[in-house]
mmCIF file of C-alpha atoms in Angstrom:
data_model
loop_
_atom_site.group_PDB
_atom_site.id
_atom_site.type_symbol
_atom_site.label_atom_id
_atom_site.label_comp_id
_atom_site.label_asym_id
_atom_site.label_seq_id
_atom_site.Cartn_x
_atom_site.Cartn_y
_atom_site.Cartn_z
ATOM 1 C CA UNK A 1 5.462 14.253 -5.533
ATOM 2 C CA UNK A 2 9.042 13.141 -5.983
ATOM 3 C CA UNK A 3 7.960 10.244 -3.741
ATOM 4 C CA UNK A 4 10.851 9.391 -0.728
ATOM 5 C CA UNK A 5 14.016 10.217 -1.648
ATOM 6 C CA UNK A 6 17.156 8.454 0.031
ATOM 7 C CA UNK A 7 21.068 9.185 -1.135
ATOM 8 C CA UNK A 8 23.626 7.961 -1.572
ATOM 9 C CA UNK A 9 22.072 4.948 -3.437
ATOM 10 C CA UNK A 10 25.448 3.082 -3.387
ATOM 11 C CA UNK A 11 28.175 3.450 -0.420
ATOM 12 C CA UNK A 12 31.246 1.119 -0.616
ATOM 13 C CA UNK A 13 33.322 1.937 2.820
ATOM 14 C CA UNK A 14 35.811 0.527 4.798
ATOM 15 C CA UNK A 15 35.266 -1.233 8.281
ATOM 16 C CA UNK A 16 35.948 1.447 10.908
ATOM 17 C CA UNK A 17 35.116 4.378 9.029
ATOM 18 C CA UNK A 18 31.360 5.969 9.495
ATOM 19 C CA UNK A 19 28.448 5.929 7.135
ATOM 20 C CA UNK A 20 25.659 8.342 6.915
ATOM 21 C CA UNK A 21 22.330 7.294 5.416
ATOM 22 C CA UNK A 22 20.219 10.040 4.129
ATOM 23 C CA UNK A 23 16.312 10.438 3.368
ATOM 24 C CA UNK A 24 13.767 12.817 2.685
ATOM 25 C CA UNK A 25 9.956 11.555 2.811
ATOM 26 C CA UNK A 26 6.612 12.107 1.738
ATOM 27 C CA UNK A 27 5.669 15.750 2.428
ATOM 28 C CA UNK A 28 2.670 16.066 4.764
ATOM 29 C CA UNK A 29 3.972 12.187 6.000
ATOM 30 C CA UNK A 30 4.174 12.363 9.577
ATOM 31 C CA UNK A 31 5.863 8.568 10.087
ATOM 32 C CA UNK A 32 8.795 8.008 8.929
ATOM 33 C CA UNK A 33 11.012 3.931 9.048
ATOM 34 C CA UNK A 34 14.211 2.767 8.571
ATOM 35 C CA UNK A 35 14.534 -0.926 7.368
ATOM 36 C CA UNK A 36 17.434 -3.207 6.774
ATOM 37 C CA UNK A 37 17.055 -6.198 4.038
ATOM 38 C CA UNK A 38 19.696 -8.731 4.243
ATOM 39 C CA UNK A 39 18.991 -12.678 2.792
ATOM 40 C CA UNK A 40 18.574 -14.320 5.812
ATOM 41 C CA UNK A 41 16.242 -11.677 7.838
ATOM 42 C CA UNK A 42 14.031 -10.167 4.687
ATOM 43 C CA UNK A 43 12.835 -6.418 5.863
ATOM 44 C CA UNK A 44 13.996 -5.654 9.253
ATOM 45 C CA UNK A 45 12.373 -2.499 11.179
ATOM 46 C CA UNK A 46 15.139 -0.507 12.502
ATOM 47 C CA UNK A 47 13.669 2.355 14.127
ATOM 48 C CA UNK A 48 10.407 4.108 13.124
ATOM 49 C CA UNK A 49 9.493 8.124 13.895
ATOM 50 C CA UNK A 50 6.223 9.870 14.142
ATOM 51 C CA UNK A 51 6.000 13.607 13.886
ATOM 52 C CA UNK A 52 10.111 13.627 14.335
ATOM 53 C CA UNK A 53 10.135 11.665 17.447
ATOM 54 C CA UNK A 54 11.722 8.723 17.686
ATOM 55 C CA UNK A 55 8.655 5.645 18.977
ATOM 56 C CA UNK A 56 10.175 2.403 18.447
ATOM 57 C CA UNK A 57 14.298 1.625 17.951
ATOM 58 C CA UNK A 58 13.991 -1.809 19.201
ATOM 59 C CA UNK A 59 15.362 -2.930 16.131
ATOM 60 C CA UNK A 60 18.273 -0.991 16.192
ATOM 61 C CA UNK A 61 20.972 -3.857 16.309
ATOM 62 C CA UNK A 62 23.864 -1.793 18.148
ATOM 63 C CA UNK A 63 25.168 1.003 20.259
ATOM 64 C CA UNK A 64 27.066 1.256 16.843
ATOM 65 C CA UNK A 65 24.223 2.457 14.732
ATOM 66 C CA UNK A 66 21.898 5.965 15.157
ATOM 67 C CA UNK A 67 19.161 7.640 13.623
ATOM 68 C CA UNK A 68 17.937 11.335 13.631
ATOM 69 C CA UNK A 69 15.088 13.225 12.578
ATOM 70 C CA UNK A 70 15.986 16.922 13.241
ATOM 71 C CA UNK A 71 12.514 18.086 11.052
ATOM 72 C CA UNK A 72 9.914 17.031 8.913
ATOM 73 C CA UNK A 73 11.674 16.544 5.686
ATOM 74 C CA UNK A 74 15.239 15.382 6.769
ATOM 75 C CA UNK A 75 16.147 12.038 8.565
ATOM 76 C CA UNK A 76 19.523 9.784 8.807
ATOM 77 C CA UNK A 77 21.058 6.851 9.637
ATOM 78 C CA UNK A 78 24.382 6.875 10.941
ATOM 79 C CA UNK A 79 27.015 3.535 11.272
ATOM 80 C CA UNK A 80 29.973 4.647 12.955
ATOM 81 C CA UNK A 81 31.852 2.051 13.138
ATOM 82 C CA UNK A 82 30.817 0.095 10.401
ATOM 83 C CA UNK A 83 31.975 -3.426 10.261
ATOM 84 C CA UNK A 84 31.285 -5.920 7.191
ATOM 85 C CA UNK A 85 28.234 -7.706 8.964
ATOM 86 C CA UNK A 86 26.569 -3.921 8.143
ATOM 87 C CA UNK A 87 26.494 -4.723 4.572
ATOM 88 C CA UNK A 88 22.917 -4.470 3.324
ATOM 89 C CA UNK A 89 20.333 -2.395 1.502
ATOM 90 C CA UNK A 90 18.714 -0.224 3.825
ATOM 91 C CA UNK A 91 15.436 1.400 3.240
ATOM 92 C CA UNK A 92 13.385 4.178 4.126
ATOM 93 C CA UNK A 93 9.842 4.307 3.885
ATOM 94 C CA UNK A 94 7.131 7.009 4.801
ATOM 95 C CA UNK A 95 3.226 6.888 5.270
ATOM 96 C CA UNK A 96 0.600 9.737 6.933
ATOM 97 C CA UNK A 97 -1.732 8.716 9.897
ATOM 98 C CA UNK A 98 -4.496 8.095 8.122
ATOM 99 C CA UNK A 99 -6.217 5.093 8.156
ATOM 100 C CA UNK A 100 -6.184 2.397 5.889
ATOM 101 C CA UNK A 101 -2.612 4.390 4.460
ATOM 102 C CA UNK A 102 0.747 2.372 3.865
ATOM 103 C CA UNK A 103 3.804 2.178 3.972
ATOM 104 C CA UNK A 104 5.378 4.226 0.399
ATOM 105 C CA UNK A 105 9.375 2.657 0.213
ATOM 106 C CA UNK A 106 12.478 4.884 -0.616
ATOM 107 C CA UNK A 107 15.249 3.147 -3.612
ATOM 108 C CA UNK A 108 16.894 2.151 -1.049
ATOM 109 C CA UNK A 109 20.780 2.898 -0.168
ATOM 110 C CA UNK A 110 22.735 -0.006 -1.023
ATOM 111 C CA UNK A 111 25.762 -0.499 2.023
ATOM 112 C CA UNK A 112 29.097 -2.633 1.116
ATOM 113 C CA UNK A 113 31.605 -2.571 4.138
ATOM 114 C CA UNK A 114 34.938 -3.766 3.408
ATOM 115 C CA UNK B 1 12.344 -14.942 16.093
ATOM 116 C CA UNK B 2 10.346 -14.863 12.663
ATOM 117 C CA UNK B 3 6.887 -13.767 13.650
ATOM 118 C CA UNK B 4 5.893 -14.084 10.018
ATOM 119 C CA UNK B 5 7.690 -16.665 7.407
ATOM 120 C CA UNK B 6 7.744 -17.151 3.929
ATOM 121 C CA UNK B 7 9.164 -20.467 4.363
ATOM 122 C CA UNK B 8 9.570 -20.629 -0.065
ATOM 123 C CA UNK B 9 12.015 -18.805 -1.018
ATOM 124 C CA UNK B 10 11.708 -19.100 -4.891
ATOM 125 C CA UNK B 11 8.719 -20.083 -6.836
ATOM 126 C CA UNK B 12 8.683 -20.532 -11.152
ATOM 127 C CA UNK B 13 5.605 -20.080 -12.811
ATOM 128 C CA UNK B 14 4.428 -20.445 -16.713
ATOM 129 C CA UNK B 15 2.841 -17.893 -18.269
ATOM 130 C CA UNK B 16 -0.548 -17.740 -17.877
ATOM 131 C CA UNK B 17 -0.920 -20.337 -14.374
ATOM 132 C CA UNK B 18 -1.747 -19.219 -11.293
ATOM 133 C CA UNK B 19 1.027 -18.220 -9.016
ATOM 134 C CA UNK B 20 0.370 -19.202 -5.005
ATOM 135 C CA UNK B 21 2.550 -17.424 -2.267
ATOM 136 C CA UNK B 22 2.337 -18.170 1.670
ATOM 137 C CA UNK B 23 3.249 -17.033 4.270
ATOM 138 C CA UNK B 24 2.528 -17.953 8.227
ATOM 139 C CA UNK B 25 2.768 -15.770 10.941
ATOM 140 C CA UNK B 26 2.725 -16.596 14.466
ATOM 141 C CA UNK B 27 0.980 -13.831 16.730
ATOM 142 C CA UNK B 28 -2.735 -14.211 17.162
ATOM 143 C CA UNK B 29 -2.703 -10.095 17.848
ATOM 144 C CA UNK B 30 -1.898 -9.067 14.140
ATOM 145 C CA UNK B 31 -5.154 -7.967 12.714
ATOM 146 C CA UNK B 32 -3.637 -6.237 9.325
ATOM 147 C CA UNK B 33 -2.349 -8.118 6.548
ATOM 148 C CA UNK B 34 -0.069 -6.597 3.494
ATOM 149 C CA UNK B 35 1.774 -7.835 0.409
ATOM 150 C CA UNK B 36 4.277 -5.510 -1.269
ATOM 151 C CA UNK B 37 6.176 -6.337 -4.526
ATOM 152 C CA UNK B 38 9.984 -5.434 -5.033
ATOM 153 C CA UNK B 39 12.239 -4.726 -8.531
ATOM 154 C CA UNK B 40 15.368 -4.777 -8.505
ATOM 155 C CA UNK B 41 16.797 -2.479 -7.491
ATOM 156 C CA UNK B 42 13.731 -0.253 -6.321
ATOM 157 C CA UNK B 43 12.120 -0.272 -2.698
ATOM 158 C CA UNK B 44 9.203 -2.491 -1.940
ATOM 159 C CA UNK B 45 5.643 -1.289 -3.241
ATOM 160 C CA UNK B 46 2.446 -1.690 -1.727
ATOM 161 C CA UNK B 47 0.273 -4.168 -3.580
ATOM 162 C CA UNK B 48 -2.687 -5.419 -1.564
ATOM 163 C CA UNK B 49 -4.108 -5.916 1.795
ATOM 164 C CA UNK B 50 -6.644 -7.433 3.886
ATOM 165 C CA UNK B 51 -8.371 -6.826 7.643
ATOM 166 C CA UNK B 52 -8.319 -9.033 9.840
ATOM 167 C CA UNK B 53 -12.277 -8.978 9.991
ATOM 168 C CA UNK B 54 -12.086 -10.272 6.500
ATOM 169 C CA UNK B 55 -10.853 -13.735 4.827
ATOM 170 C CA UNK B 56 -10.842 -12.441 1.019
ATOM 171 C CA UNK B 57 -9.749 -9.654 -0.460
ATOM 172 C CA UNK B 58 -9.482 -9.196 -4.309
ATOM 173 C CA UNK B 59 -8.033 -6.690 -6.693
ATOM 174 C CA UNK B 60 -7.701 -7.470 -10.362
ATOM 175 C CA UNK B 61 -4.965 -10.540 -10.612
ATOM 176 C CA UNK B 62 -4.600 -10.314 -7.164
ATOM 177 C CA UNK B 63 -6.538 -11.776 -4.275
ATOM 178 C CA UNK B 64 -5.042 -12.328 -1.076
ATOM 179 C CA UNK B 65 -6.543 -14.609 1.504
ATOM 180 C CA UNK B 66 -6.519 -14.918 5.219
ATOM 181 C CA UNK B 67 -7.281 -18.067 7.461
ATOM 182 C CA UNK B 68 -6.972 -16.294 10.818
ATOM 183 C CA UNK B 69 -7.479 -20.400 12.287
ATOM 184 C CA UNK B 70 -4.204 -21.670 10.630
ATOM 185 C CA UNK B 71 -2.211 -17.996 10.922
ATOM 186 C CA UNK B 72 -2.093 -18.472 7.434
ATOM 187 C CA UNK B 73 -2.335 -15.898 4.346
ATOM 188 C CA UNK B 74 -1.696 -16.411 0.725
ATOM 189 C CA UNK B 75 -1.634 -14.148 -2.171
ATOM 190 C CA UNK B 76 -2.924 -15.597 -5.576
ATOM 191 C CA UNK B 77 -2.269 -13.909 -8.913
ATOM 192 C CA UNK B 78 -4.071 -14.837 -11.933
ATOM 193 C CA UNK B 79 -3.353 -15.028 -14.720
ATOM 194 C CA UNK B 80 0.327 -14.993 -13.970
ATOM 195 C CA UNK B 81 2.150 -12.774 -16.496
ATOM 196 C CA UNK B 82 6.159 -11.824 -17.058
ATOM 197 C CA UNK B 83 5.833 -8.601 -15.389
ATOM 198 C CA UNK B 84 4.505 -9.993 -12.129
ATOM 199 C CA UNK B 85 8.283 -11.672 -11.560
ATOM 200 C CA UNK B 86 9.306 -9.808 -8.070
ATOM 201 C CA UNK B 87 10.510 -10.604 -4.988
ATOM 202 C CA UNK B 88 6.823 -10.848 -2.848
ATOM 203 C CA UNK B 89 7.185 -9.618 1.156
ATOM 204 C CA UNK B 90 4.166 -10.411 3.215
ATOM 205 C CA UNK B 91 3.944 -8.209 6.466
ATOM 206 C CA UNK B 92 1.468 -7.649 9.278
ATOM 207 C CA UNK B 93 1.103 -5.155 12.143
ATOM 208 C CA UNK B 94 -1.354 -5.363 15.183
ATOM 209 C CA UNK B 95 -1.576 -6.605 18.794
ATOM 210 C CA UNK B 96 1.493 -4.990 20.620
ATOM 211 C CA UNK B 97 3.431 -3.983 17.029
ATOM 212 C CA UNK B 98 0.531 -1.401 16.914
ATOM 213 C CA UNK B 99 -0.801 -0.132 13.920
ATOM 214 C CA UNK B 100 2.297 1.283 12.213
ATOM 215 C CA UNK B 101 4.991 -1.109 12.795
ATOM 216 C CA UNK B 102 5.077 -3.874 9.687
ATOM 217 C CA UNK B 103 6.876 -6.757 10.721
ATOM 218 C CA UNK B 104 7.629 -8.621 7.257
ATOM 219 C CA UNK B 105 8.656 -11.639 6.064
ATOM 220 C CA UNK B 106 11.955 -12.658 3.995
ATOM 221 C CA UNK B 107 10.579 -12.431 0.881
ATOM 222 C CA UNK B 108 10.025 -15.343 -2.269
ATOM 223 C CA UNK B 109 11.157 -14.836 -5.594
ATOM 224 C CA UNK B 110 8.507 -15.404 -8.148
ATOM 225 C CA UNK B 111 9.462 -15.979 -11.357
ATOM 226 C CA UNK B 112 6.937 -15.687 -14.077
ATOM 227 C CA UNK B 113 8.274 -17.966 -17.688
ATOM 228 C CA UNK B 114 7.124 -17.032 -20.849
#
């Protein structure tokens, strides 16, 4: 397995404009996460999906930011507007329901606002 | 609010030594314990873990253990070697997080000296 695939791996945008975060996970993974890492927070949860259905987006920091799931193999994460304060690597990360499984991490997409 | 801290951010090691992370969490309810390991550049991978039911768990170099009294864990690799330099995120899930959501620490930078 190609293990969990996110693109683009490098987005430099300006403030205002919208950003669209894309990953493809595990097949046969049924849970699927979005994470933020910044310096001063380490590996934030954003919003986490089991069997395409959004189950946690507490983390979600604003109105501003979004996250789909329309099937098993296709999520994103949209910022729209992005401001500089956005700028981060975000992650994706997949795992199955079986016990005693983890977490397996995406590259990561690596998010400059201007 | 940090439920789990790496309060070092950076750590130097020789060659050879033992290397000590730790990290602290604060809810009693977390009753799964992880470390992953991150490149540059790449997303976090898993690298060991430990149940709350136990205090030691060892694997090769790596043993991590957990005082569940002191909400304390620490993750010991000997013999310390150049490839183990990483940025090390402890995380834990449990209690009202539930079984899938990792909450994770900021991270400390080991780095291993030849």
């Amino acid at each position: 397995d190609a293990g969990v695939i996110q693109s683009p791996r490098h987005e430099v945008t300006e403030m205002g404009q919208e950003v669209t975060l894309r990953c493809k996970p595990i097949s046969g993974h049924d849970y699927l996460f979005w994470y933020r890492q910044t310096m001063m927070r380490g590996l934030e949860l954003l919003i986490y999906f089991n069997n395409n259905v959004p189950i946690d987006d507490s983390g979600m920091p604003e109105d501003r930011f979004s996250a789909k799931m329309p099937n098993a193999s296709f999520s994103t994460l949209k910022i729209q507007p992005s401001e500089p304060r956005d700028s981060a690597v975000y992650f994706c990360a997949s795992r199955s329901g079986l016990d005693q499984e983890t977490q397996y991490f995406g590259p990561g997409t690596r998010l400059l606002v201007l | 609010d940090q439920q789990v801290k790496q309060n070092s951010p950076s750590l130097s090691v020789q060659e050879g030594r033992i290397s000590i992370l730790n990290c602290d969490y604060t809810n009693s309810m977390f009753d799964y314990f992880l470390w992953y390991k991150k490149y540059p550049a790449e997303g976090p991978t898993f690298l060991i873990s430990i149940s709350s039911i136990k205090d030691k768990n060892e694997d090769g170099r790596f043993t991590v253990f957990l005082n569940k009294s002191a909400k304390h864990l620490s993750l010991h690799i000997v013999p310390s070697q150049p490839g183990d330099s990483a940025v090390y995120f402890c995380a834990a899930s449990g209690g009202l997080s539930g079984t899938y959501k990792y909450i994770f620490g900021t991270g400390t930078r080991l780095k291993v000296l030849a």
